[in-house]
């Protein structure tokens, strides 16, 4: 295509930007709206084809055959990619030859479908000094959490070098045209569970498919959880997750580590992880009784260790004891379907645990981060504690912002089970709107997805018992679009607040700001060029995740990541992915984050208990060991031995009349006293006993 044709194409595209449109790169056909009462599984019958990866233990001859066919197909696509790369190289040489020294040469990236083309290896050493390692994002509006400005962004070696207008750019720099677009920091998903071993199976989205999908939606960093089993070493769990993630991730990632049991060894390993391995957050569970749940005493110990280490204590807040009892009761009543999951975990169970976590953390002055805030009640508890000056942060999950718990009562079992997560979605249509409003005003600060995906066949492990349905839903790909649609398009927040809750606040809380979460000189070049006018319809048929179900099925959203830049490389171009496993890297999170711990020392000093100075007491003190003499005293002592009394005898040795003579055994105060002779009362109330009635 000639340069004139490309300009005409861009002009026509910009002309059409004001009207909502279906972006071709995100699906060949626009899905039809879903009708109420129908199952998502009936709507997407082929959504799971060639998406669910085989686990090593599940490989068969048929799966091996399919794998061979996929590899053959990938080889053919690779040959096509080589031809396209040669054409691109020729065009680049022609453009370089025609440019004069000192003149900025712009290679305009034109939207192009590149289906199935793998990116070249990430070799920054080979690219040093090359024009291909320089990028200019031109003509867009830069949006940070605190400001917006019309500016260009120049990137070199994966780092932002200049932000402003009329920049001095080296020749041969690639250019991304961003006119009419918003240039924002890449999203940070604070809560994912890729390939998590859970409830006897593994999450189907591993670190490759999960991070690949994240990039497609504009998220350039995830934060996953290394969760040891009870009694397992925390350090060993950390290394196992690193071994899973490092070869596969397409974007950067960090790790939280779970504290699923307690002993002095756990405290030592927490210190090792913080000092040597870049971990600054630990997650404790108040649910999942008999597996990950900690009691209050262990929670206090873990909070004390977190504060000592300068780490952030995270909590999954649900009352596990109440959930277990509720589940037993519901199963005994014959309620075995997915609706039982929501019934067994009512809002008050979440709110009670949220308040208890805040109270316990406050006793030791430890900052606490409440994960998965799913209900109005729990969010209200967090807001109340914030206004009391407590160190608490709240994380909303995109599932709770985009849908609700009415799906648990759908008559299609697979549809209902596809929404099972913990805490559950709330069966209240007002909850998503309220949580978004609380994100805007600051009662909640960050957004994650709790992305932990299981296929329909895996969910079917609980077909006869809702407690055996693997908990987890999707969201890592659609988080940015859903929050934009429900938050910005609806008028609940502006673009700056959107950047705060999807990226900047997470970077601040976990101490990676402004390296992440901001567009500024020196920050990592993790950027999304956002088209606020484009629309798409979310569907499992078109998403990039491995799971065969999408809880946002049929939702039309405004806002699409036209371009995603990760480490200065264009990895998403008009909806087409160009990624490779292992492109991402582990990001250490340093302890003692100023955003979290900046006021802890002063707060502790201000709230420290103060001793009251007074003159010593010099009056009489009763002698508790002295025993009064006499039969009455002996009788009182004997009665006390029978546990009738909680108070001692009077000073004269008599019975303390403030005590009760009642005893649960049925014994009476005078059971051991000799019987007295009967006394005849001549004139009792009601009349004399002498004489005759007839």
XYZ file of C-alpha atoms in Angstrom:
694
model
C 0.000 0.000 0.000
C 1.381 3.435 -0.916
C 1.954 6.147 1.686
C -0.889 8.169 0.143
C -3.246 5.236 0.503
C -2.226 4.778 4.103
C -2.904 8.454 4.839
C -6.321 8.196 3.187
C -7.062 5.071 5.187
C -6.102 6.770 8.445
C -8.146 9.854 7.525
C -11.219 7.724 6.868
C -10.647 5.810 10.124
C -10.377 9.054 12.130
C -13.512 10.324 10.406
C -15.447 7.272 11.554
C -14.086 7.295 15.131
C -16.956 9.365 16.498
C -19.497 6.671 15.682
C -19.599 3.429 17.686
C -18.228 0.636 15.580
C -17.328 -3.006 15.590
C -13.555 -3.410 15.401
C -12.690 -6.147 12.856
C -9.604 -7.285 14.735
C -11.693 -8.458 17.670
C -13.851 -11.017 15.943
C -15.051 -11.739 12.432
C -18.717 -11.191 13.198
C -20.459 -9.066 15.762
C -22.151 -11.490 18.194
C -25.902 -11.215 18.512
C -27.330 -9.897 21.775
C -28.103 -12.615 24.312
C -31.759 -13.051 25.184
C -32.777 -13.305 28.807
C -33.219 -16.768 30.222
C -30.941 -18.485 27.713
C -27.753 -20.234 28.723
C -24.388 -18.819 27.758
C -23.350 -22.387 27.043
C -26.122 -22.727 24.479
C -25.091 -19.410 22.956
C -21.431 -20.398 22.509
C -21.516 -24.124 21.706
C -18.050 -24.144 20.120
C -16.327 -21.682 22.454
C -14.147 -24.312 24.079
C -12.729 -25.796 20.845
C -8.913 -25.815 20.840
C -8.752 -23.577 23.910
C -8.399 -25.820 26.918
C -4.766 -26.949 27.340
C -4.090 -30.527 28.317
C -2.524 -31.162 31.683
C 0.437 -33.580 31.647
C -1.580 -36.238 33.468
C -4.400 -35.947 30.921
C -2.404 -36.423 27.710
C -3.647 -39.227 25.493
C -3.018 -40.436 21.966
C -5.806 -38.177 20.719
C -4.391 -35.123 22.485
C -0.912 -35.866 21.123
C -2.338 -36.052 17.610
C -4.084 -32.708 18.080
C -0.879 -31.202 19.402
C 1.035 -32.392 16.327
C -1.560 -30.812 14.056
C -1.308 -27.530 15.962
C 2.505 -27.527 15.696
C 2.295 -28.183 11.943
C -0.152 -25.297 11.552
C 2.108 -23.057 13.642
C 5.039 -23.903 11.337
C 3.057 -22.821 8.288
C 2.131 -19.559 9.988
C 5.779 -19.021 10.921
C 6.773 -19.259 7.223
C 4.144 -16.630 6.398
C 5.504 -14.492 9.198
C 9.021 -14.724 7.729
C 7.757 -13.493 4.356
C 5.967 -10.560 5.981
C 9.057 -9.739 8.044
C 11.217 -9.660 4.870
C 8.734 -7.300 3.227
C 8.781 -5.056 6.302
C 12.587 -5.044 6.317
C 12.719 -4.058 2.631
C 10.256 -1.239 3.211
C 12.285 -0.064 6.197
C 15.538 0.022 4.166
C 13.824 2.018 1.407
C 12.519 4.541 3.916
C 15.911 4.853 5.648
C 17.673 5.393 2.307
C 15.287 8.192 1.336
C 15.758 10.110 4.600
C 18.303 12.892 5.023
C 20.621 13.086 8.011
C 19.066 14.921 10.932
C 15.543 14.662 9.576
C 13.015 12.728 11.633
C 11.782 9.763 9.619
C 8.412 8.408 10.697
C 7.403 4.861 10.007
C 3.654 4.933 10.520
C 2.201 1.723 11.906
C -0.863 0.941 9.829
C -3.515 -1.457 11.210
C -2.949 -4.891 9.755
C -4.228 -8.356 10.534
C -1.348 -10.606 11.542
C -3.150 -13.754 12.593
C -1.070 -16.232 14.556
C 2.302 -14.553 13.948
C 4.734 -15.076 16.804
C 6.892 -12.165 17.882
C 10.623 -12.267 17.324
C 12.692 -13.252 20.380
C 13.042 -10.604 23.048
C 16.708 -9.713 22.605
C 17.268 -6.156 23.682
C 21.056 -6.472 23.391
C 20.761 -7.066 19.660
C 18.427 -4.088 19.317
C 20.631 -1.529 21.080
C 21.038 1.511 18.869
C 18.525 0.184 16.357
C 15.589 2.256 15.153
C 13.382 -0.709 15.984
C 14.108 -0.106 19.686
C 12.712 3.440 19.496
C 9.052 4.345 19.430
C 7.059 7.571 19.308
C 3.396 7.710 20.337
C 2.183 10.813 18.559
C -0.848 13.027 18.838
C -2.638 11.433 21.778
C -3.880 12.715 25.115
C -1.722 11.434 27.981
C -3.788 10.437 31.035
C -2.257 9.885 34.473
C -4.079 9.510 37.771
C -3.664 13.209 38.559
C -3.638 15.002 35.186
C -4.344 14.901 31.461
C -2.310 16.642 28.759
C -1.953 16.584 25.004
C 1.551 15.237 24.510
C 3.727 12.884 22.522
C 5.602 10.079 24.255
C 9.043 9.001 23.102
C 10.313 5.570 24.165
C 13.772 4.091 23.910
C 15.129 0.798 25.274
C 11.839 0.035 26.991
C 11.845 3.264 29.038
C 9.972 6.527 28.555
C 12.551 9.178 27.630
C 10.442 12.230 26.722
C 6.886 13.422 27.265
C 5.667 16.648 25.685
C 5.278 18.426 22.379
C 7.814 19.325 19.684
C 10.147 16.581 20.859
C 13.580 16.014 19.310
C 13.382 12.463 17.992
C 16.165 10.429 16.300
C 15.723 9.457 12.678
C 14.128 6.124 11.847
C 11.901 6.103 14.934
C 8.709 4.103 14.586
C 5.541 6.106 15.085
C 2.174 5.085 16.486
C -0.506 7.585 15.530
C -2.710 8.219 18.582
C -4.864 11.127 17.395
C -8.234 10.947 19.107
C -6.925 8.305 21.517
C -6.038 8.278 25.211
C -2.489 7.277 26.122
C -2.602 5.654 29.554
C -0.365 3.522 31.791
C -0.863 -0.182 31.194
C -3.239 -1.845 33.609
C -2.060 -3.702 36.720
C -4.251 -6.616 37.798
C -3.648 -7.020 41.527
C -5.258 -10.449 41.874
C -4.846 -13.460 39.560
C -4.476 -17.218 39.968
C -2.871 -18.650 36.836
C -2.681 -22.480 36.645
C -3.601 -22.653 40.329
C -3.843 -26.178 41.773
C -7.192 -26.018 43.528
C -9.910 -28.433 44.636
C -8.271 -31.397 42.924
C -7.627 -29.764 39.543
C -5.700 -26.917 37.878
C -6.935 -23.582 36.510
C -6.992 -23.869 32.705
C -5.424 -20.457 32.050
C -1.718 -20.844 32.671
C 0.868 -18.069 32.773
C 1.058 -17.977 28.961
C -2.619 -17.892 28.004
C -3.466 -15.737 31.006
C -0.865 -13.019 30.409
C -1.479 -13.138 26.665
C -5.150 -12.406 27.306
C -4.201 -9.685 29.800
C -2.190 -7.853 27.135
C -5.068 -8.137 24.667
C -7.227 -6.184 27.102
C -4.667 -3.512 28.015
C -3.234 -5.018 31.217
C 0.575 -5.044 31.146
C 1.268 -6.527 34.585
C -0.388 -9.123 36.797
C 0.127 -9.966 40.454
C -0.330 -13.667 41.163
C -0.341 -15.712 44.387
C 2.045 -18.454 45.479
C -0.119 -20.522 47.825
C 1.565 -23.308 49.823
C -0.447 -26.164 51.213
C -0.815 -26.448 54.977
C 2.570 -27.352 56.432
C 4.460 -26.626 53.201
C 7.418 -24.253 53.022
C 6.535 -20.766 51.821
C 9.913 -20.422 50.118
C 9.448 -23.679 48.219
C 6.014 -22.538 47.044
C 7.520 -19.256 45.854
C 10.183 -21.057 43.812
C 7.598 -23.419 42.327
C 5.473 -20.503 41.103
C 8.550 -18.779 39.681
C 9.416 -21.968 37.793
C 5.902 -22.085 36.359
C 5.749 -18.406 35.426
C 9.186 -17.332 34.195
C 9.246 -19.388 30.955
C 5.642 -18.514 30.053
C 4.724 -14.952 30.981
C 4.111 -12.498 28.150
C 3.972 -9.471 30.446
C 5.572 -8.521 33.751
C 4.345 -10.097 36.953
C 4.834 -9.987 40.713
C 3.909 -12.459 43.420
C 2.058 -12.345 46.711
C 2.677 -15.327 49.014
C -0.009 -17.035 51.060
C 0.333 -17.752 54.780
C -1.815 -20.873 55.072
C -0.492 -22.106 58.427
C 1.514 -20.666 61.299
C 4.648 -21.550 63.219
C 7.944 -19.811 64.036
C 9.310 -21.323 60.808
C 6.696 -19.423 58.798
C 7.825 -16.156 60.385
C 11.430 -16.924 59.422
C 10.465 -17.710 55.838
C 8.430 -14.519 55.572
C 11.582 -12.607 56.468
C 13.603 -14.526 53.873
C 11.021 -13.817 51.163
C 10.937 -10.134 52.024
C 14.704 -9.659 52.333
C 15.922 -11.892 49.503
C 13.119 -12.488 47.010
C 11.238 -9.217 46.547
C 7.968 -10.113 48.279
C 6.198 -7.342 50.193
C 2.706 -8.791 50.673
C 1.355 -11.904 52.347
C -2.181 -13.230 52.136
C -4.090 -14.814 55.005
C -7.383 -16.675 54.683
C -10.292 -16.452 57.089
C -12.195 -18.986 54.955
C -11.510 -22.456 53.493
C -11.699 -24.204 56.842
C -9.421 -27.254 57.279
C -7.194 -26.147 54.377
C -6.022 -22.520 54.353
C -8.037 -20.900 57.154
C -6.171 -19.273 60.056
C -7.624 -18.707 63.518
C -7.600 -15.313 65.202
C -4.452 -16.006 67.231
C -2.538 -17.023 64.083
C -3.873 -13.977 62.267
C -2.522 -11.741 65.012
C 0.895 -13.395 64.795
C 0.982 -13.049 61.014
C -0.051 -9.384 61.260
C 2.731 -8.726 63.763
C 5.268 -10.337 61.431
C 4.027 -8.319 58.448
C 4.401 -5.066 60.356
C 7.874 -5.976 61.553
C 8.939 -6.782 57.975
C 7.279 -3.750 56.380
C 4.984 -6.005 54.351
C 1.315 -5.559 53.531
C -1.075 -8.059 55.116
C -3.759 -9.223 52.690
C -6.900 -10.986 53.870
C -9.578 -13.096 52.223
C -12.382 -12.069 54.556
C -15.159 -14.623 55.084
C -16.121 -16.467 58.255
C -15.057 -20.004 57.397
C -16.707 -21.601 60.439
C -20.098 -20.113 59.579
C -19.714 -21.142 55.932
C -19.015 -24.750 56.884
C -22.072 -24.933 59.121
C -24.290 -23.264 56.521
C -23.076 -25.652 53.835
C -23.882 -28.703 55.967
C -27.377 -27.393 56.637
C -28.109 -26.620 52.983
C -26.863 -29.997 51.769
C -29.014 -31.753 54.377
C -31.999 -29.844 52.956
C -31.245 -31.168 49.480
C -29.864 -27.887 48.112
C -26.888 -29.134 46.085
C -26.811 -26.703 43.131
C -24.722 -23.533 42.618
C -27.337 -21.423 44.396
C -26.195 -23.136 47.605
C -22.786 -21.528 47.196
C -24.269 -18.043 47.461
C -26.714 -19.059 50.214
C -23.927 -20.472 52.386
C -21.916 -17.232 52.170
C -24.345 -14.365 52.929
C -23.170 -10.759 53.053
C -23.003 -10.698 56.841
C -20.453 -13.531 56.780
C -18.200 -11.398 54.587
C -18.862 -8.187 56.524
C -18.177 -9.815 59.916
C -14.843 -11.201 58.773
C -13.902 -7.890 57.139
C -14.531 -6.020 60.387
C -12.706 -8.666 62.432
C -9.669 -8.420 60.127
C -9.634 -4.631 60.529
C -9.953 -4.902 64.317
C -7.211 -7.505 64.675
C -4.820 -5.655 62.366
C -5.456 -2.427 64.239
C -4.493 -4.036 67.551
C -0.924 -4.409 66.299
C -0.912 -1.362 64.004
C -0.513 -3.389 60.820
C -1.830 -2.082 57.468
C -4.342 -4.522 56.005
C -5.556 -5.009 52.424
C -8.964 -6.643 52.024
C -9.084 -8.753 48.853
C -12.221 -9.522 46.843
C -14.618 -6.963 48.296
C -17.860 -8.314 46.848
C -20.693 -6.803 48.890
C -22.094 -3.466 49.996
C -21.807 -4.554 53.636
C -18.098 -5.365 53.465
C -17.389 -2.165 51.549
C -19.268 -0.174 54.196
C -17.100 -1.737 56.914
C -13.947 -0.670 55.079
C -15.242 2.873 54.631
C -16.170 3.109 58.305
C -12.713 1.926 59.385
C -11.029 4.348 56.991
C -12.919 7.230 58.550
C -11.740 6.069 61.953
C -8.166 6.473 60.746
C -7.336 2.784 60.444
C -4.797 1.518 57.918
C -7.051 -0.418 55.581
C -7.232 -0.775 51.790
C -9.986 -2.383 49.732
C -9.812 -4.234 46.427
C -12.837 -4.521 44.161
C -13.087 -7.436 41.741
C -14.268 -6.745 38.207
C -16.797 -9.593 38.374
C -18.648 -7.709 41.121
C -18.506 -4.498 39.067
C -19.874 -6.007 35.886
C -22.474 -8.584 36.922
C -24.335 -9.934 39.960
C -25.377 -13.093 41.777
C -28.705 -13.597 40.043
C -26.886 -16.008 37.723
C -26.637 -18.561 40.532
C -30.379 -19.100 40.187
C -30.312 -19.739 36.443
C -31.996 -23.039 35.549
C -28.966 -24.114 33.481
C -26.549 -25.768 35.902
C -23.481 -25.041 33.759
C -24.372 -21.378 33.461
C -24.876 -21.029 37.221
C -21.709 -22.977 38.064
C -19.705 -20.814 35.658
C -20.219 -17.872 38.029
C -19.137 -19.654 41.241
C -16.382 -17.733 43.005
C -15.553 -16.787 46.596
C -16.785 -14.537 48.056
C -19.782 -15.008 45.773
C -21.415 -12.478 43.513
C -24.240 -10.800 45.400
C -27.844 -11.284 44.365
C -28.483 -7.546 44.454
C -28.477 -5.522 41.214
C -27.447 -2.380 43.122
C -24.114 -3.814 44.281
C -22.046 -3.161 41.100
C -23.096 0.484 40.938
C -22.349 1.109 44.614
C -18.909 -0.525 44.452
C -18.012 1.648 41.452
C -19.066 4.752 43.367
C -16.892 3.707 46.303
C -13.954 3.223 43.934
C -14.485 6.761 42.720
C -14.589 8.344 46.174
C -11.650 6.318 47.508
C -13.257 3.893 49.957
C -11.952 1.183 47.626
C -8.612 1.787 45.975
C -7.635 -0.992 43.551
C -9.208 -3.455 41.132
C -8.283 -7.046 40.417
C -10.014 -9.962 38.751
C -9.411 -13.022 40.940
C -8.937 -14.639 37.517
C -9.007 -18.375 38.244
C -10.648 -20.180 35.355
C -12.060 -23.704 35.175
C -13.722 -25.379 32.227
C -17.275 -26.693 32.264
C -16.036 -30.247 32.791
C -13.950 -29.124 35.765
C -16.860 -27.228 37.294
C -18.877 -30.451 36.905
C -16.821 -31.969 39.731
C -19.489 -30.357 41.924
C -22.552 -31.381 39.931
C -24.023 -33.107 42.993
C -22.479 -30.933 45.720
C -21.951 -27.182 45.393
C -19.064 -27.293 47.876
C -17.038 -29.263 45.292
C -17.451 -26.793 42.417
C -14.002 -25.270 41.738
C -14.211 -21.586 42.658
C -13.141 -19.056 40.049
C -14.097 -16.939 37.042
C -12.429 -15.065 34.169
C -11.737 -11.336 33.935
C -8.066 -10.656 33.208
C -8.781 -9.748 29.576
C -11.982 -7.765 30.095
C -11.217 -5.866 33.319
C -10.190 -2.590 31.688
C -13.103 -2.515 29.238
C -15.733 -3.418 31.838
C -14.536 -0.765 34.296
C -14.396 1.818 31.510
C -17.938 0.936 30.441
C -19.436 0.763 33.939
C -17.354 3.571 35.428
C -16.419 6.181 32.825
C -19.139 5.743 30.196
C -21.773 5.772 32.949
C -20.353 8.997 34.395
C -19.289 7.536 37.757
C -15.590 8.370 37.284
C -13.365 10.372 34.948
C -10.411 8.992 32.949
C -7.923 10.056 35.630
C -9.769 8.058 38.279
C -9.961 5.145 35.848
C -6.162 5.182 35.590
C -5.909 5.350 39.378
C -8.100 2.320 40.098
C -6.796 0.165 37.232
C -3.077 0.945 37.501
C -1.591 3.795 39.559
C -3.029 2.925 42.981
C -1.863 -0.670 42.666
C 1.637 0.521 41.773
C 1.651 2.818 44.811
C 0.283 0.245 47.264
C 2.780 -2.428 46.203
C 5.750 -0.050 45.953
C 6.493 -0.137 42.218
C 5.414 3.459 41.494
C 6.359 5.393 39.364
C 8.264 2.648 37.565
C 4.816 1.236 36.858
C 1.469 2.988 36.826
C 2.562 6.318 35.339
C 3.521 7.887 32.035
C 6.544 9.983 32.930
C 10.210 10.240 32.060
C 12.019 7.227 33.524
C 8.924 5.034 33.868
C 8.663 1.664 32.177
C 7.172 1.909 28.707
C 4.093 -0.153 29.552
C 1.399 1.837 27.801
C -2.067 1.340 26.349
C -3.388 3.514 23.514
C -7.090 3.497 24.307
C -9.851 4.127 21.797
C -12.783 5.412 23.886
C -15.245 5.426 20.982
C -14.799 1.919 19.619
C -17.114 -0.835 20.852
C -17.033 -4.595 21.027
C -19.196 -7.372 22.405
C -17.557 -9.656 24.950
C -17.835 -13.350 24.135
C -16.112 -16.612 24.912
C -16.048 -17.190 21.149
C -13.654 -14.306 20.614
C -11.725 -13.874 23.861
C -8.102 -14.983 24.127
C -8.385 -16.983 27.349
C -8.304 -20.773 27.462
C -11.544 -21.073 29.415
C -14.765 -22.017 27.604
C -16.986 -19.509 29.430
C -17.149 -15.759 29.995
C -19.195 -14.245 32.806
C -19.617 -11.030 30.767
C -20.991 -12.879 27.736
C -22.960 -10.572 25.420
C -21.965 -7.324 27.181
C -21.267 -4.485 24.756
C -18.456 -2.257 25.975
C -16.989 1.015 24.789
C -13.231 1.339 24.965
C -10.692 -0.850 23.191
C -6.923 -1.104 23.478
C -5.935 -0.194 19.906
C -2.259 -0.523 20.795
C -0.544 -2.045 23.792
C 3.139 -1.365 24.369
C 5.045 -3.600 26.771
C 8.713 -2.801 27.488
C 8.616 -0.407 24.554
C 7.438 -3.055 22.081
C 4.112 -2.994 20.285
C 2.539 -6.276 21.378
C -1.069 -5.496 20.440
C -1.822 -3.696 17.204
C -5.460 -2.986 16.415
C -6.549 -6.036 18.376
C -3.944 -8.416 16.949
C -1.499 -9.987 19.397
C 2.212 -10.278 18.725
C 3.614 -11.926 21.839
C 5.952 -14.704 22.843
C 6.141 -16.758 26.012
C 8.865 -15.596 28.359
C 8.748 -11.973 27.181
C 7.733 -10.754 30.630
C 9.828 -10.672 33.764
C 9.423 -10.912 37.515
C 9.106 -7.531 39.243
C 10.331 -7.417 42.870
C 8.173 -5.419 45.267
C 10.298 -3.735 47.981
C 9.187 -3.679 51.613
C 8.254 -0.610 53.669
C 6.285 1.050 50.904
C 6.055 4.802 51.647
C 2.448 4.907 50.420
C 1.468 2.249 52.977
C 4.000 2.618 55.796
C 4.718 6.343 55.472
C 2.484 7.232 58.420
C 2.739 4.061 60.470
C 5.592 5.228 62.691
C 4.011 8.609 63.400
C 0.625 6.972 63.908
C 2.055 4.498 66.414
C 3.728 7.312 68.298
C 0.560 9.402 68.368
C -1.671 6.525 69.445
C 0.731 4.917 71.914
C -0.888 4.227 75.342
C 0.113 6.789 77.969
C 0.715 5.931 81.607
C -1.161 8.047 84.167
C 1.180 9.484 86.801
C -0.357 9.415 90.284
C 0.603 9.062 93.956
C 0.853 5.463 95.160
C -2.092 4.020 97.133
C -1.307 3.744 100.847
C -4.680 2.585 102.285
C -5.628 -0.804 103.755
C -5.618 -3.923 101.584
C -7.801 -6.926 102.327
C -5.979 -10.176 103.110
C -7.574 -12.837 100.886
C -5.671 -15.720 102.484
C -6.956 -15.148 106.058
C -9.688 -17.617 107.093
C -12.338 -16.466 109.626
C -12.985 -18.940 112.435
C -16.242 -20.567 113.457
C -18.833 -23.026 112.262
C -20.478 -20.511 109.948
C -17.213 -19.946 108.128
C -16.640 -23.701 107.784
C -20.115 -24.064 106.323
C -19.561 -21.211 103.862
C -16.235 -22.742 102.769
C -17.902 -26.117 102.191
C -20.603 -24.492 100.118
C -17.987 -22.631 98.121
C -16.356 -25.950 97.329
C -19.668 -26.981 95.792
C -19.341 -23.939 93.458
C -22.456 -22.218 94.773
C -20.649 -18.940 95.267
C -18.621 -16.603 93.167
C -18.095 -14.127 95.989
C -16.467 -14.584 99.347
C -18.277 -14.351 102.703
C -19.043 -11.023 104.310
C -16.607 -9.471 106.761
C -18.520 -11.044 109.630
C -18.304 -14.459 107.959
C -21.925 -14.625 106.867
C -23.399 -15.616 103.534
C -23.093 -12.961 100.828
C -26.708 -12.284 99.925
C -25.705 -11.020 96.465
C -24.912 -14.612 95.503
C -27.435 -17.105 94.220
C -28.150 -20.447 95.877
C -29.010 -21.992 92.505
C -26.832 -24.814 91.210
C -27.189 -26.529 87.825
C -26.892 -29.951 89.497
C -30.072 -29.338 91.461
C -28.252 -29.228 94.813
C -29.523 -26.876 97.491
C -27.610 -24.709 99.881
C -28.616 -26.637 102.997
C -28.446 -30.179 101.607
C -25.645 -31.093 104.043
C -27.186 -29.376 107.102
C -28.914 -31.528 109.793
C -32.671 -31.572 109.497
C -34.494 -29.314 111.927
C -37.682 -30.423 113.744
C -40.836 -29.394 111.987
C -42.537 -26.234 113.120
C -46.301 -25.975 113.137
C -47.644 -22.605 112.189
C -50.975 -21.903 113.780
C -51.896 -18.833 111.824
C -50.402 -19.070 108.318
C -51.606 -16.730 105.632
C -55.068 -17.870 104.603
C -56.383 -19.069 107.946
C -55.796 -21.219 111.021
C -54.934 -24.911 110.801
C -56.733 -25.836 114.088
C -60.394 -26.695 114.181
C -62.571 -28.404 111.637
C -63.999 -27.286 108.319
C -67.155 -29.321 108.927
